[in-house]
């Protein structure tokens, strides 16, 4: 069952302008980490944080986050690494939290180990046994559906032994869906934010009727909040993509581009030359492309009505000094 919590009309969670995750924060590629691409113990720190922030211009929402951003941090390790996750539950939070880490292979996984009350900290340790890109989630007394719908998810990348080939540019994208319910009041005024915000509507979740779709936690996250998905002509570009659900997958597409490779499972196996690729809810994928032609490209969900609800961003390809001509020979007016 979904959560039946009856929240008060006044909310005391910290407020932020937005929780949009910076798409440039992808972690250090395995081939570049000090000491070389050999298995080791990797320690990662996550904090469960409840915040009020914009989900769309002028519309605030009650977010549950990892480290105050949606999606949570991209976690980057290598096959064979021992992964140590220190999870803390912010003392200002109102509920217990755990973490659902699908790359950890054992029954009941993490929730017994890291089901934390506000102010508590615990450690989860596991071996990164299988390479690939995986979604991780918040957990607790409420369902994972509720945690996903509040924005509590992220991407774990397990690179294969030796690491992925290096590329010029890498970016991190999380696609979410938002179900806005009744409004509540903030306990204290916050400069730049309205005094009210929307809580989660679980009946809309059951009906699968989201109000918004977003990339990186805000309808304008990859349009105006972050304008740093910028590459140079001829760059090899890698995109790490996670679809939080809880109901809808993402038909990811960039206008005017073809993905050279799409990885939805083991990072040794890919689909080549894909125009659109589906990422199921609760799943992650890796997209690669060559930025051959300069211009401003639109990244969107090819279930096109979702673009009107916020699932849109931009990829800027800056022109190289030696322009690439797509059509040969050049068109001419001779003979006309």
Short mmCIF file of C-alpha atoms in Angstrom, two decimals:
data_model
loop_
_atom_site.label_atom_id
_atom_site.label_comp_id
_atom_site.label_asym_id
_atom_site.label_seq_id
_atom_site.Cartn_x
_atom_site.Cartn_y
_atom_site.Cartn_z
CA UNK A 1 0.00 0.00 0.00
CA UNK A 2 1.01 3.59 -0.50
CA UNK A 3 1.72 5.84 2.45
CA UNK A 4 -1.25 6.94 4.53
CA UNK A 5 0.60 9.65 6.45
CA UNK A 6 -1.53 12.67 7.34
CA UNK A 7 0.91 15.61 7.23
CA UNK A 8 0.29 18.80 9.11
CA UNK A 9 -0.68 21.96 7.23
CA UNK A 10 2.58 23.67 8.20
CA UNK A 11 5.92 22.28 7.03
CA UNK A 12 9.30 23.07 8.57
CA UNK A 13 11.65 21.46 6.01
CA UNK A 14 14.47 23.64 4.68
CA UNK A 15 13.66 25.48 1.45
CA UNK A 16 15.86 25.81 -1.63
CA UNK A 17 15.41 27.68 -4.89
CA UNK A 18 15.54 24.32 -6.67
CA UNK A 19 16.98 20.83 -6.32
CA UNK A 20 18.22 20.59 -9.92
CA UNK A 21 21.24 18.30 -10.20
CA UNK A 22 24.21 19.69 -12.11
CA UNK A 23 24.51 17.43 -15.18
CA UNK A 24 28.30 17.90 -15.25
CA UNK A 25 28.77 16.09 -11.91
CA UNK A 26 29.56 12.59 -13.14
CA UNK A 27 32.37 11.54 -10.82
CA UNK A 28 35.91 10.61 -11.80
CA UNK A 29 36.27 8.13 -14.69
CA UNK A 30 37.88 4.90 -13.54
CA UNK A 31 40.82 5.27 -15.94
CA UNK A 32 41.69 8.62 -14.32
CA UNK A 33 41.51 7.68 -10.67
CA UNK A 34 44.78 7.82 -8.72
CA UNK A 35 46.59 4.52 -8.49
CA UNK A 36 45.17 3.16 -11.74
CA UNK A 37 42.15 1.09 -12.69
CA UNK A 38 42.54 -1.65 -10.09
CA UNK A 39 39.85 -2.88 -7.66
CA UNK A 40 39.81 -1.11 -4.31
CA UNK A 41 37.56 0.02 -1.48
CA UNK A 42 35.49 3.06 -2.45
CA UNK A 43 33.73 5.09 0.26
CA UNK A 44 30.68 7.19 -0.68
CA UNK A 45 28.65 9.52 1.53
CA UNK A 46 24.92 10.08 1.14
CA UNK A 47 22.53 12.14 3.25
CA UNK A 48 18.74 11.91 3.21
CA UNK A 49 17.38 15.46 3.13
CA UNK A 50 13.79 16.71 3.01
CA UNK A 51 13.51 20.08 1.26
CA UNK A 52 10.93 22.39 -0.27
CA UNK A 53 11.89 23.72 -3.70
CA UNK A 54 10.56 24.62 -7.12
CA UNK A 55 9.60 21.84 -9.51
CA UNK A 56 8.33 24.34 -12.10
CA UNK A 57 8.37 28.16 -12.17
CA UNK A 58 6.31 29.44 -9.24
CA UNK A 59 5.36 25.94 -8.06
CA UNK A 60 7.03 24.43 -4.99
CA UNK A 61 7.04 20.75 -4.07
CA UNK A 62 7.98 18.58 -1.09
CA UNK A 63 11.14 16.73 -2.15
CA UNK A 64 12.87 13.84 -0.44
CA UNK A 65 16.45 13.82 -1.73
CA UNK A 66 19.91 12.39 -1.49
CA UNK A 67 22.31 15.27 -0.77
CA UNK A 68 19.73 17.93 -1.58
CA UNK A 69 19.51 17.28 -5.33
CA UNK A 70 17.37 15.40 -7.87
CA UNK A 71 18.62 13.01 -8.99
CA UNK A 72 20.96 12.20 -6.12
CA UNK A 73 24.72 12.01 -6.70
CA UNK A 74 26.00 9.82 -9.49
CA UNK A 75 28.02 7.08 -7.80
CA UNK A 76 30.90 5.74 -9.88
CA UNK A 77 32.82 2.55 -9.08
CA UNK A 78 34.45 -0.36 -10.91
CA UNK A 79 33.58 -4.03 -11.14
CA UNK A 80 35.40 -5.76 -8.30
CA UNK A 81 35.43 -2.73 -6.01
CA UNK A 82 34.27 -2.99 -2.41
CA UNK A 83 31.70 -0.23 -2.00
CA UNK A 84 31.16 1.43 1.39
CA UNK A 85 28.16 3.76 1.61
CA UNK A 86 27.81 5.95 4.68
CA UNK A 87 24.13 6.93 4.81
CA UNK A 88 22.96 9.60 7.23
CA UNK A 89 19.45 10.85 7.94
CA UNK A 90 19.41 14.61 8.47
CA UNK A 91 18.35 15.51 12.00
CA UNK A 92 15.73 17.94 10.63
CA UNK A 93 13.89 15.20 8.73
CA UNK A 94 10.50 13.87 9.80
CA UNK A 95 10.80 10.16 9.00
CA UNK A 96 13.13 7.16 8.81
CA UNK A 97 15.09 6.47 5.62
CA UNK A 98 17.00 3.61 4.07
CA UNK A 99 18.59 3.05 0.67
CA UNK A 100 17.67 0.49 -1.98
CA UNK A 101 20.88 -0.35 -3.83
CA UNK A 102 20.03 -2.90 -6.58
CA UNK A 103 23.70 -3.61 -7.36
CA UNK A 104 23.97 -5.22 -3.92
CA UNK A 105 23.12 -8.89 -4.39
CA UNK A 106 21.45 -10.43 -1.34
CA UNK A 107 17.90 -10.90 -0.01
CA UNK A 108 16.30 -7.89 1.66
CA UNK A 109 19.48 -6.04 0.72
CA UNK A 110 20.01 -2.76 2.51
CA UNK A 111 16.87 -1.73 4.35
CA UNK A 112 17.63 -3.73 7.48
CA UNK A 113 21.14 -2.27 7.64
CA UNK A 114 20.34 1.36 6.96
CA UNK A 115 16.80 2.03 8.19
CA UNK A 116 17.70 5.22 10.03
CA UNK A 117 15.81 7.62 12.26
CA UNK A 118 16.53 11.37 11.95
CA UNK A 119 20.06 12.12 13.15
CA UNK A 120 21.32 8.55 12.72
CA UNK A 121 24.08 7.23 10.45
CA UNK A 122 24.88 3.71 9.27
CA UNK A 123 27.20 2.01 6.82
CA UNK A 124 26.34 -0.35 3.98
CA UNK A 125 29.14 -2.44 2.41
CA UNK A 126 28.89 -4.61 -0.69
CA UNK A 127 30.91 -5.84 -3.65
CA UNK A 128 30.28 -4.32 -7.09
CA UNK A 129 29.97 -7.68 -8.80
CA UNK A 130 28.30 -6.79 -12.10
CA UNK A 131 29.12 -3.92 -14.45
CA UNK A 132 26.32 -1.69 -15.69
CA UNK A 133 24.25 1.38 -14.87
CA UNK A 134 21.69 0.99 -12.08
CA UNK A 135 19.09 3.15 -10.37
CA UNK A 136 19.26 3.44 -6.59
CA UNK A 137 16.38 4.62 -4.40
CA UNK A 138 15.36 5.80 -1.01
CA UNK A 139 13.37 3.40 1.13
CA UNK A 140 11.69 3.31 4.52
CA UNK A 141 8.24 2.86 6.03
CA UNK A 142 6.62 4.21 2.87
CA UNK A 143 6.83 2.31 -0.41
CA UNK A 144 9.62 2.80 -2.91
CA UNK A 145 6.90 4.22 -5.15
CA UNK A 146 6.45 7.08 -2.69
CA UNK A 147 10.20 7.68 -2.41
CA UNK A 148 10.62 7.73 -6.20
CA UNK A 149 7.70 10.13 -6.57
CA UNK A 150 9.32 12.50 -4.05
CA UNK A 151 12.59 12.49 -6.03
CA UNK A 152 14.71 10.17 -3.90
CA UNK A 153 16.78 8.29 -6.48
CA UNK A 154 20.09 8.35 -8.31
CA UNK A 155 22.41 6.39 -10.59
CA UNK A 156 25.14 3.91 -9.68
CA UNK A 157 27.63 3.23 -12.47
CA UNK A 158 29.73 0.09 -12.17
CA UNK A 159 32.39 0.38 -14.85
CA UNK A 160 33.88 -2.86 -16.22
CA UNK A 161 37.34 -3.99 -15.15
CA UNK A 162 39.85 -1.48 -16.48
CA UNK A 163 37.19 1.20 -16.90
CA UNK A 164 35.21 2.57 -19.83
CA UNK A 165 37.06 4.23 -22.73
CA UNK A 166 37.58 7.92 -22.05
CA UNK A 167 35.46 10.50 -23.86
CA UNK A 168 35.73 14.27 -24.16
CA UNK A 169 32.45 15.06 -22.39
CA UNK A 170 30.12 13.21 -20.01
CA UNK A 171 26.81 14.29 -18.47
CA UNK A 172 24.26 12.97 -15.96
CA UNK A 173 20.50 13.13 -16.54
CA UNK A 174 17.63 11.93 -14.35
CA UNK A 175 14.07 11.81 -15.71
CA UNK A 176 11.29 12.13 -13.12
CA UNK A 177 7.52 12.41 -13.01
CA UNK A 178 5.68 14.56 -10.47
CA UNK A 179 2.23 14.16 -8.97
CA UNK A 180 1.11 17.37 -7.28
CA UNK A 181 -1.57 17.22 -4.61
CA UNK A 182 -2.90 19.55 -1.95
CA UNK A 183 -1.07 22.70 -0.91
CA UNK A 184 0.50 23.30 2.47
CA UNK A 185 2.16 26.30 4.10
CA UNK A 186 5.79 26.90 4.95
CA UNK A 187 6.46 27.54 8.61
CA UNK A 188 8.68 30.55 7.83
CA UNK A 189 8.92 32.86 4.82
CA UNK A 190 11.79 32.08 2.46
CA UNK A 191 13.12 34.85 0.20
CA UNK A 192 12.25 34.11 -3.42
CA UNK A 193 9.80 31.31 -2.62
CA UNK A 194 6.06 31.35 -2.23
CA UNK A 195 4.69 30.57 1.22
CA UNK A 196 2.85 27.48 -0.06
CA UNK A 197 3.94 24.24 -1.72
CA UNK A 198 2.41 21.10 -3.17
CA UNK A 199 2.53 17.76 -1.45
CA UNK A 200 2.41 14.38 -3.18
CA UNK A 201 -0.92 13.13 -4.57
CA UNK A 202 -0.91 9.36 -4.28
CA UNK A 203 -4.26 8.99 -6.02
CA UNK A 204 -2.67 10.53 -9.11
CA UNK A 205 0.16 8.00 -8.76
CA UNK A 206 -2.35 5.15 -8.73
CA UNK A 207 -4.08 6.63 -11.78
CA UNK A 208 -0.68 7.23 -13.47
CA UNK A 209 -1.52 10.89 -14.16
CA UNK A 210 1.59 13.04 -13.57
CA UNK A 211 1.43 16.82 -13.68
CA UNK A 212 5.04 17.27 -14.79
CA UNK A 213 7.95 15.36 -16.28
CA UNK A 214 11.42 16.76 -15.69
CA UNK A 215 15.06 16.24 -16.41
CA UNK A 216 17.15 16.81 -13.26
CA UNK A 217 14.41 17.87 -10.89
CA UNK A 218 12.95 21.00 -12.52
CA UNK A 219 11.08 21.72 -15.75
CA UNK A 220 13.84 24.17 -16.72
CA UNK A 221 16.84 22.37 -15.21
CA UNK A 222 18.52 21.65 -18.55
CA UNK A 223 17.25 24.80 -20.24
CA UNK A 224 18.04 27.81 -18.04
CA UNK A 225 19.13 26.60 -14.56
CA UNK A 226 22.04 24.66 -16.03
CA UNK A 227 23.25 25.63 -19.50
CA UNK A 228 26.44 23.59 -19.29
CA UNK A 229 25.55 20.65 -21.53
CA UNK A 230 27.94 22.19 -24.03
CA UNK A 231 30.39 20.26 -26.20
CA UNK A 232 32.72 21.05 -29.06
CA UNK A 233 32.26 19.80 -32.58
CA UNK A 234 33.80 16.31 -32.99
CA UNK A 235 33.64 15.60 -29.25
CA UNK A 236 32.70 12.09 -28.20
CA UNK A 237 29.86 12.52 -25.72
CA UNK A 238 28.58 10.09 -23.10
CA UNK A 239 25.27 10.54 -21.26
CA UNK A 240 24.37 8.65 -18.07
CA UNK A 241 20.59 8.46 -17.87
CA UNK A 242 18.29 7.21 -15.10
CA UNK A 243 14.48 7.04 -15.19
CA UNK A 244 13.00 7.19 -11.71
CA UNK A 245 9.42 6.24 -12.51
CA UNK A 246 7.47 5.29 -10.47
CA UNK A 247 5.14 4.62 -13.43
CA UNK A 248 6.54 5.88 -16.70
CA UNK A 249 9.68 5.02 -18.58
CA UNK A 250 11.45 7.44 -20.90
CA UNK A 251 11.77 7.32 -24.69
CA UNK A 252 14.95 9.38 -24.74
CA UNK A 253 15.75 11.22 -27.94
CA UNK A 254 17.90 14.12 -29.13
CA UNK A 255 16.65 15.89 -32.24
CA UNK A 256 19.06 15.71 -35.16
CA UNK A 257 21.29 13.12 -33.50
CA UNK A 258 21.76 9.37 -33.66
CA UNK A 259 23.15 7.55 -30.64
CA UNK A 260 26.18 5.59 -31.79
CA UNK A 261 25.84 3.21 -28.85
CA UNK A 262 23.22 2.61 -26.16
CA UNK A 263 24.01 0.39 -23.17
CA UNK A 264 21.06 -0.88 -21.15
CA UNK A 265 22.79 -3.80 -19.44
CA UNK A 266 26.35 -5.10 -19.40
CA UNK A 267 28.75 -2.41 -20.57
CA UNK A 268 30.35 -4.79 -23.09
CA UNK A 269 27.08 -5.05 -25.03
CA UNK A 270 25.24 -2.25 -26.80
CA UNK A 271 22.67 -1.31 -29.41
CA UNK A 272 24.21 0.69 -32.24
CA UNK A 273 22.79 3.58 -34.28
CA UNK A 274 19.63 4.18 -32.25
CA UNK A 275 17.50 7.26 -32.80
CA UNK A 276 15.33 6.75 -29.71
CA UNK A 277 15.92 4.37 -26.81
CA UNK A 278 13.51 3.35 -24.06
CA UNK A 279 14.67 3.40 -20.45
CA UNK A 280 12.23 1.54 -18.22
CA UNK A 281 11.08 3.03 -14.90
CA UNK A 282 13.60 2.16 -12.23
CA UNK A 283 16.33 1.59 -14.82
CA UNK A 284 19.41 3.35 -16.14
CA UNK A 285 21.27 3.42 -19.43
CA UNK A 286 24.38 4.88 -21.04
CA UNK A 287 24.18 6.78 -24.34
CA UNK A 288 27.12 7.68 -26.59
CA UNK A 289 27.24 9.96 -29.61
CA UNK A 290 29.69 11.86 -31.79
CA UNK A 291 28.92 15.59 -31.96
CA UNK A 292 29.62 16.05 -35.66
CA UNK A 293 27.46 19.01 -36.60
CA UNK A 294 27.38 22.29 -34.64
CA UNK A 295 24.10 23.67 -33.40
CA UNK A 296 21.60 23.65 -30.55
CA UNK A 297 19.83 20.32 -30.15
CA UNK A 298 16.73 19.48 -28.14
CA UNK A 299 16.82 16.52 -25.77
CA UNK A 300 13.36 15.24 -24.94
CA UNK A 301 11.08 12.35 -24.18
CA UNK A 302 9.75 11.06 -27.50
CA UNK A 303 6.38 10.43 -25.89
CA UNK A 304 5.97 13.98 -27.11
CA UNK A 305 3.22 15.25 -24.82
CA UNK A 306 5.76 14.98 -22.01
CA UNK A 307 7.77 17.77 -23.63
CA UNK A 308 4.87 20.15 -22.91
CA UNK A 309 4.97 18.94 -19.30
CA UNK A 310 8.66 19.73 -18.84
CA UNK A 311 10.75 16.84 -20.21
CA UNK A 312 13.02 18.92 -22.42
CA UNK A 313 16.60 20.20 -22.33
CA UNK A 314 19.33 21.40 -24.66
CA UNK A 315 22.63 20.11 -26.02
CA UNK A 316 24.85 22.85 -27.47
CA UNK A 317 27.52 21.79 -29.98
CA UNK A 318 30.00 24.61 -30.59
CA UNK A 319 31.53 24.90 -34.04
CA UNK A 320 35.10 23.81 -34.62
CA UNK A 321 37.42 26.00 -36.71
CA UNK A 322 37.11 23.42 -39.50
CA UNK A 323 33.34 23.21 -40.14
CA UNK A 324 31.88 19.83 -40.95
CA UNK A 325 29.76 19.76 -44.10
CA UNK A 326 27.06 17.12 -43.86
CA UNK A 327 26.26 17.14 -47.55
CA UNK A 328 28.82 16.55 -50.32
CA UNK A 329 29.29 18.14 -52.74
CA UNK A 330 28.16 21.58 -51.60
CA UNK A 331 24.95 22.74 -53.22
CA UNK A 332 25.41 25.22 -56.05
CA UNK A 333 23.20 27.47 -58.16
CA UNK A 334 25.13 26.72 -61.37
CA UNK A 335 22.77 25.80 -64.20
CA UNK A 336 19.66 27.24 -62.55
#
